[in-house]
Tab-separated table of C-alpha atoms in Angstrom:
chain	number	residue	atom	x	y	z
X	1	UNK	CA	130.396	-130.676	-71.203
X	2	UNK	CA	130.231	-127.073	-72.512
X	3	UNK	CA	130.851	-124.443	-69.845
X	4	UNK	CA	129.279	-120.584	-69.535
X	5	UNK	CA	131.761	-119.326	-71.784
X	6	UNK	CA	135.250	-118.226	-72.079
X	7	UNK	CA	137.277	-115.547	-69.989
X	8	UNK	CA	141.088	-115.123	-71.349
X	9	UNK	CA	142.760	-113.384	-68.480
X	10	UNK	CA	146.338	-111.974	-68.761
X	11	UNK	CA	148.765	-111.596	-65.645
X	12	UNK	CA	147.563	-115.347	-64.693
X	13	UNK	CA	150.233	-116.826	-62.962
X	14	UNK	CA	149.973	-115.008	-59.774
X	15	UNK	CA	148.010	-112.723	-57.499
X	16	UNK	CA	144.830	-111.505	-58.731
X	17	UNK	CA	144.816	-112.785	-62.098
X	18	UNK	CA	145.575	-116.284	-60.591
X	19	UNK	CA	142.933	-116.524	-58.084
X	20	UNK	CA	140.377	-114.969	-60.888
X	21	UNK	CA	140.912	-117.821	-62.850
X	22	UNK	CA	140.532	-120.173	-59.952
X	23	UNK	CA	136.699	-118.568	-58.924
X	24	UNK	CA	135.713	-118.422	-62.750
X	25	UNK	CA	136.311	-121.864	-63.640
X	26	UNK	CA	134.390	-122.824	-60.080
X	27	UNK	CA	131.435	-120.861	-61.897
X	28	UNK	CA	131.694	-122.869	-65.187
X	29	UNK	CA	133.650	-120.859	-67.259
X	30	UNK	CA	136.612	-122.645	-69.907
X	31	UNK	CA	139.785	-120.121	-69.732
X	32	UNK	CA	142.564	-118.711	-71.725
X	33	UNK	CA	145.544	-118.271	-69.032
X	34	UNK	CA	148.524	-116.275	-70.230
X	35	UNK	CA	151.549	-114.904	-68.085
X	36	UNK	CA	155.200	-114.560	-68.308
X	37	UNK	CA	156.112	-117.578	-66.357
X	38	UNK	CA	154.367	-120.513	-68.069
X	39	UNK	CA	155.758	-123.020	-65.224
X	40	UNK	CA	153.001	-121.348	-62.953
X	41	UNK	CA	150.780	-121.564	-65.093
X	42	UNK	CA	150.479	-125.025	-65.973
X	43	UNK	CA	150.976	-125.437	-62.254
X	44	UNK	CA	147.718	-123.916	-62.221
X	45	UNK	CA	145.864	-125.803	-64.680
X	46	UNK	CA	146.808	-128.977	-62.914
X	47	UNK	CA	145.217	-127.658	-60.211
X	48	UNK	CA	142.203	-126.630	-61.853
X	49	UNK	CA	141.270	-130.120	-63.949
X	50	UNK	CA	142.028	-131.798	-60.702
X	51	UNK	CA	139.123	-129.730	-59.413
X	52	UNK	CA	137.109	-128.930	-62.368
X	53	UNK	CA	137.792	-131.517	-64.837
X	54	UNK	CA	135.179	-130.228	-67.192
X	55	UNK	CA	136.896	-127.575	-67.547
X	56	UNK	CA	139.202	-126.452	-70.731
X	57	UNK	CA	142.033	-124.416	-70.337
X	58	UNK	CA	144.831	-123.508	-72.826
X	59	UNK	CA	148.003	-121.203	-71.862
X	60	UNK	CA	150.276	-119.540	-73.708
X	61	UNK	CA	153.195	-117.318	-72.538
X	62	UNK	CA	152.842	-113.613	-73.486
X	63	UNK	CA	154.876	-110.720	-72.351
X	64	UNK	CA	152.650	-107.785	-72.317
X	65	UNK	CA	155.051	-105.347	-73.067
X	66	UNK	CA	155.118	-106.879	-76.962
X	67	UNK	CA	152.551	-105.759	-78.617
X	68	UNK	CA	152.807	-107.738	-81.426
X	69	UNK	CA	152.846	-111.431	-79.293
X	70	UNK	CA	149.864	-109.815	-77.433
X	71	UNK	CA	147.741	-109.384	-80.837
X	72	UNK	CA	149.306	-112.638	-81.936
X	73	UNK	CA	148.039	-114.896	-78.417
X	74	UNK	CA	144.690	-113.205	-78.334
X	75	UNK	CA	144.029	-114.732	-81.884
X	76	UNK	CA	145.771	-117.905	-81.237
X	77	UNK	CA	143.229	-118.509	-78.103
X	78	UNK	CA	140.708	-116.968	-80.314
X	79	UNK	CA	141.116	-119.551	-82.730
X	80	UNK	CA	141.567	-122.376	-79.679
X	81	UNK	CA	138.047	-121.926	-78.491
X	82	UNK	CA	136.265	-120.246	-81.320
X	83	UNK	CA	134.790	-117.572	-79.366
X	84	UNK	CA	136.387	-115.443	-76.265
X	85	UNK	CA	133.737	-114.041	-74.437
X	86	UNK	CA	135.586	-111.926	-72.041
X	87	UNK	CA	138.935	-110.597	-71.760
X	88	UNK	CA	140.270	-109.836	-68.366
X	89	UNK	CA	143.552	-106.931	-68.822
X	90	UNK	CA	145.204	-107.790	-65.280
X	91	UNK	CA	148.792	-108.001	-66.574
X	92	UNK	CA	150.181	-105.535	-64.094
X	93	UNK	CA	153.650	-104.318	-62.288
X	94	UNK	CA	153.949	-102.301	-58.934
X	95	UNK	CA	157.741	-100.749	-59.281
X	96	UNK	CA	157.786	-97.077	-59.092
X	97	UNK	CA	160.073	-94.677	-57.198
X	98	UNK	CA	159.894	-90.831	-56.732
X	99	UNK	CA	160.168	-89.065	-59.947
X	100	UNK	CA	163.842	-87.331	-60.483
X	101	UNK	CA	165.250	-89.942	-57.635
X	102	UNK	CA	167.430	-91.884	-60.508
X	103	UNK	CA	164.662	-94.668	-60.999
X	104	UNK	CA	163.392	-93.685	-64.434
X	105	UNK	CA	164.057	-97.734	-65.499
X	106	UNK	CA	161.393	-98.650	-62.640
X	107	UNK	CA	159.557	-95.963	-63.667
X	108	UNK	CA	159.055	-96.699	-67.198
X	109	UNK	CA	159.101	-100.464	-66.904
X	110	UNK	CA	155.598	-99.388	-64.572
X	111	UNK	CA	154.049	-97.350	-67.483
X	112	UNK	CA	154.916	-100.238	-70.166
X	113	UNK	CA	153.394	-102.904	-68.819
X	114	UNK	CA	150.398	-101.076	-67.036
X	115	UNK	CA	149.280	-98.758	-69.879
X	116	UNK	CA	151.054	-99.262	-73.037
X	117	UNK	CA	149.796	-103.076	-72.284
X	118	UNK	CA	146.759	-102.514	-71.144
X	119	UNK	CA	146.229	-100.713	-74.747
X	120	UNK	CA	147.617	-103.323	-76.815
X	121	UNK	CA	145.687	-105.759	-74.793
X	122	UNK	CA	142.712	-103.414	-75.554
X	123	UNK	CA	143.342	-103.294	-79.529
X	124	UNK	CA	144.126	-107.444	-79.734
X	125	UNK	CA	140.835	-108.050	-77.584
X	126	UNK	CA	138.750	-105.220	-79.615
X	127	UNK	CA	139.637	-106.583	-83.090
X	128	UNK	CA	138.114	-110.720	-82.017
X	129	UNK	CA	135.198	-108.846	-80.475
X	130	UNK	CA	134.349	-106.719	-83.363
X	131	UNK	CA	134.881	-109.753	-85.509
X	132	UNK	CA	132.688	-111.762	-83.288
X	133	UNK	CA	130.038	-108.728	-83.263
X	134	UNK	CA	130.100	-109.321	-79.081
X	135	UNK	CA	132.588	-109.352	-76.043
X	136	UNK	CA	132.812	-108.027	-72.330
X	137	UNK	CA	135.974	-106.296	-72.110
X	138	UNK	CA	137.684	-105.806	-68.329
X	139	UNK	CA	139.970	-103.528	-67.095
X	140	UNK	CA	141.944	-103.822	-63.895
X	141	UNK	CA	142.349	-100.288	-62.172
X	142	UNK	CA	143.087	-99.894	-59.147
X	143	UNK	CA	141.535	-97.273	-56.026
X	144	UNK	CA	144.305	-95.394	-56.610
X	145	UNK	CA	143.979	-94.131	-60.260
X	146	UNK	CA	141.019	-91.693	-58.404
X	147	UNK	CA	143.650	-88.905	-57.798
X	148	UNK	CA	147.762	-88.161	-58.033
X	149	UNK	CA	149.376	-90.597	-55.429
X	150	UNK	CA	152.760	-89.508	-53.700
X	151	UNK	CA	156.666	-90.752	-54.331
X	152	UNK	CA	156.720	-94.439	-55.157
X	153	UNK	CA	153.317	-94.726	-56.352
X	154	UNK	CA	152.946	-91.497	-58.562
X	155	UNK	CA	153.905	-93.300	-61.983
X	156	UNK	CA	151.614	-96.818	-60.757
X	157	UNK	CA	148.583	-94.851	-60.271
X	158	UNK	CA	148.857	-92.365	-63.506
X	159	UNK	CA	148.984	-95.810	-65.463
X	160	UNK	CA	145.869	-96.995	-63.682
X	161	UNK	CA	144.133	-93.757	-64.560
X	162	UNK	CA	145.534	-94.636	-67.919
X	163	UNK	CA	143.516	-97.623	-67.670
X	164	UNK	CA	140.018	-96.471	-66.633
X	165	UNK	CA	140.332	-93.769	-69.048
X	166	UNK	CA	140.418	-96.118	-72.088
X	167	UNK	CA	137.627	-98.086	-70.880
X	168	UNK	CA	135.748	-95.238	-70.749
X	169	UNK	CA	136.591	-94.030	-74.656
X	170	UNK	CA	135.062	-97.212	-75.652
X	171	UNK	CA	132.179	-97.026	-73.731
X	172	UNK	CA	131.692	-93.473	-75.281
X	173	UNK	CA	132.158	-94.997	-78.646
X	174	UNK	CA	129.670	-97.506	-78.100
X	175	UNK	CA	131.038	-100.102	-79.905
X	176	UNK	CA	128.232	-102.868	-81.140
X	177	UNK	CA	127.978	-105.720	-78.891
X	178	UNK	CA	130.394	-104.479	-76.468
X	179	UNK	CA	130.129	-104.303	-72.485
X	180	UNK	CA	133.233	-102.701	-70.451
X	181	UNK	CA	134.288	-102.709	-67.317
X	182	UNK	CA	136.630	-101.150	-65.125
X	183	UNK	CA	137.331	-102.915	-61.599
X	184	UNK	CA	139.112	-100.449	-59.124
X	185	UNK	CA	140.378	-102.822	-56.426
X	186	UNK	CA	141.115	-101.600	-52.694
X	187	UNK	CA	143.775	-103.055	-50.793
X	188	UNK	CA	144.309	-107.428	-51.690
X	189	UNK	CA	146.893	-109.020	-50.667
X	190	UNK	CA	148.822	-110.349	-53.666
X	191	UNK	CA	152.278	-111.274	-54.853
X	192	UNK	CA	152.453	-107.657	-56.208
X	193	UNK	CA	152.490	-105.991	-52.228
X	194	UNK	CA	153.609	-108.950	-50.550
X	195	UNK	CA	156.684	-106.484	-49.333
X	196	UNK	CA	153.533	-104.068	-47.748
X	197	UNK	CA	152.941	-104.563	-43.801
X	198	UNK	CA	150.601	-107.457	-43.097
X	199	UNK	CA	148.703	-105.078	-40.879
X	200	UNK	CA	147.425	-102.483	-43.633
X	201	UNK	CA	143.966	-101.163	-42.594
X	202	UNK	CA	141.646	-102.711	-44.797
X	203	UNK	CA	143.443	-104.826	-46.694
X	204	UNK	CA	142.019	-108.313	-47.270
X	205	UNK	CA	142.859	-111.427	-48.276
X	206	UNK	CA	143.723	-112.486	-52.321
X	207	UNK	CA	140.182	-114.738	-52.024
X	208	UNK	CA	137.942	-112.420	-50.305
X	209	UNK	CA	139.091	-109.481	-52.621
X	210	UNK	CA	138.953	-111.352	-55.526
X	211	UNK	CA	135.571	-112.781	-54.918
X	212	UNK	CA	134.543	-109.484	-54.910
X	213	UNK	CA	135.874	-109.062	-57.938
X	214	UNK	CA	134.841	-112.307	-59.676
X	215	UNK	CA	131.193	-110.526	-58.593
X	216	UNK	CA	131.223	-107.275	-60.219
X	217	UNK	CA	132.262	-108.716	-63.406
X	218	UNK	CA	129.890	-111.456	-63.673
X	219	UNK	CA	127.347	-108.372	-63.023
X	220	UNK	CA	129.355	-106.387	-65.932
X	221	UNK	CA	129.136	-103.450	-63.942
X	222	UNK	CA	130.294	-100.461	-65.615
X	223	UNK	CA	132.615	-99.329	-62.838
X	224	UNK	CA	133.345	-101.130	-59.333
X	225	UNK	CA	135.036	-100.361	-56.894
X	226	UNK	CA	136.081	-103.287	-54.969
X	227	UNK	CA	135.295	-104.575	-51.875
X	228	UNK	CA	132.558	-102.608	-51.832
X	229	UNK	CA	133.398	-101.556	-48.345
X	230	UNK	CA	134.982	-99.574	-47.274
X	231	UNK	CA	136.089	-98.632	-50.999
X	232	UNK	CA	132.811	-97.178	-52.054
X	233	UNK	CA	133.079	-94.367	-49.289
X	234	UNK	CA	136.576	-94.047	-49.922
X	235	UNK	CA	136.235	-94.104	-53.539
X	236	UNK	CA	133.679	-91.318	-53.121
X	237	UNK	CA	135.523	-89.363	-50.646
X	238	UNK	CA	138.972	-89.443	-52.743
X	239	UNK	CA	137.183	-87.809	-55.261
X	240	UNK	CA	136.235	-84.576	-54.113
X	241	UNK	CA	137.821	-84.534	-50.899
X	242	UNK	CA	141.320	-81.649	-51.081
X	243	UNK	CA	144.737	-83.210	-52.526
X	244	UNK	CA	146.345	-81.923	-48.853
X	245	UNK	CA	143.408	-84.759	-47.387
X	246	UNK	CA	143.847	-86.807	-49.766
X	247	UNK	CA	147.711	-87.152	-48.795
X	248	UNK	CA	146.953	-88.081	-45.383
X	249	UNK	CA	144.943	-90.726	-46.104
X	250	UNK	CA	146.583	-92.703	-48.710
């Protein structure tokens, strides 16, 4: 039994990327899982035929950071399934420190996998959907690429602004055939902010966020910012609102 098509999703052994694949293959889609840790993974697939047998999914391990694995996976699963329908860029890392505070490795480490990833994740998925004349390209943000963020998360949310800012020079560019989307999500609970108090205001559960998610994509919005509330408002607010505000409130 054929399913609604095929998502490859990156950063799938955990977190966000590992509950995405969970809703999507509820919804009928086949899936290309790839992540660092393949043991997770094919923890993951277990789980997944046991509850959606019809189901195909392939992994392969893929370390973002290589540019050259990432073109050469994307065309491997390419090849797998004969069409990739979306790709999901959710390979992500939350180090950071204070700039000039003598963690320049955590720093950098940040920017390689968020953006220089993201992009090479961008360029492998671009070249199968330009061969395949048609594709729905996703971009994880996050809320906090809408201004500079403070200290730790300075570096994390100039990568993330890195992010949206690609997806939106291909939607300038128009390619043929080609939807993109950025998702901006709020605060989820996930492996990456596991070490972040449990009693965060407004953060929600890696389900819950995730469905919300799962439901802006499926709608290829252009830009979502996720949950809707209270992240709309926010998202808004954090926009125009003074950087000495802005401080306060994230």
């Amino acid at each position: 039994m054929s399913g609604k098509g095929t998502i490859l999703i990156t950063g799938a052994s955990a977190g966000l990327g590992e509950e995405m694949a969970r809703q999507f293959a509820a919804l009928g889609y086949d899936l290309a899982l790839c992540a660092r840790r393949t043991d997770r993974l094919k923890a993951l697939v277990e789980e997944i035929a046991a509850a959606h047998p019809a189901r195909r999914v392939e992994v392969r391990a893929l370390d973002v950071t290589d540019g050259e694995a990432v073109h050469t996976v994307f065309r491997a699963f390419a090849e797998d399934f004969g069409t990739i329908d979306r790709v999901i860029v959710n390979a992500g890392l939350g180090k950071g420190a204070a700039l000039g505070t003598g963690r320049h490795d955590a720093n950098r480490q940040t920017a390689m996998t968020n953006f220089v990833g993201a992009l090479a994740q961008s360029e492998a998925a671009l070249e199968v959907f330009r061969a395949q004349g048609r594709g729905h390209l996703v971009m994880v943000s996050s809320m906090s690429a809408l201004r500079g963020m403070r200290k730790a998360m300075t570096t994390y949310a100039a990568t993330k602004a890195g992010v949206a800012a690609l997806a939106e020079g291909l939607r300038s560019e128009r390619v043929p055939g080609l939807d993109v989307s950025v998702v901006y999500p709020g605060y989820i609970r996930s492996e990456m902010n596991a070490h972040v108090a449990q009693k965060t205001r407004f953060m929600v559960d890696t389900p819950t966020g995730v469905r919300a998610m799962v439901a802006a994509i499926e709608r290829r919005r252009v830009k979502a910012y996720v949950p809707a509330w209270p992240w709309v408002p926010i998202g808004l607010a954090l926009r125009v609102l003074p950087l000495s505000v802005v401080r306060r409130l994230v």
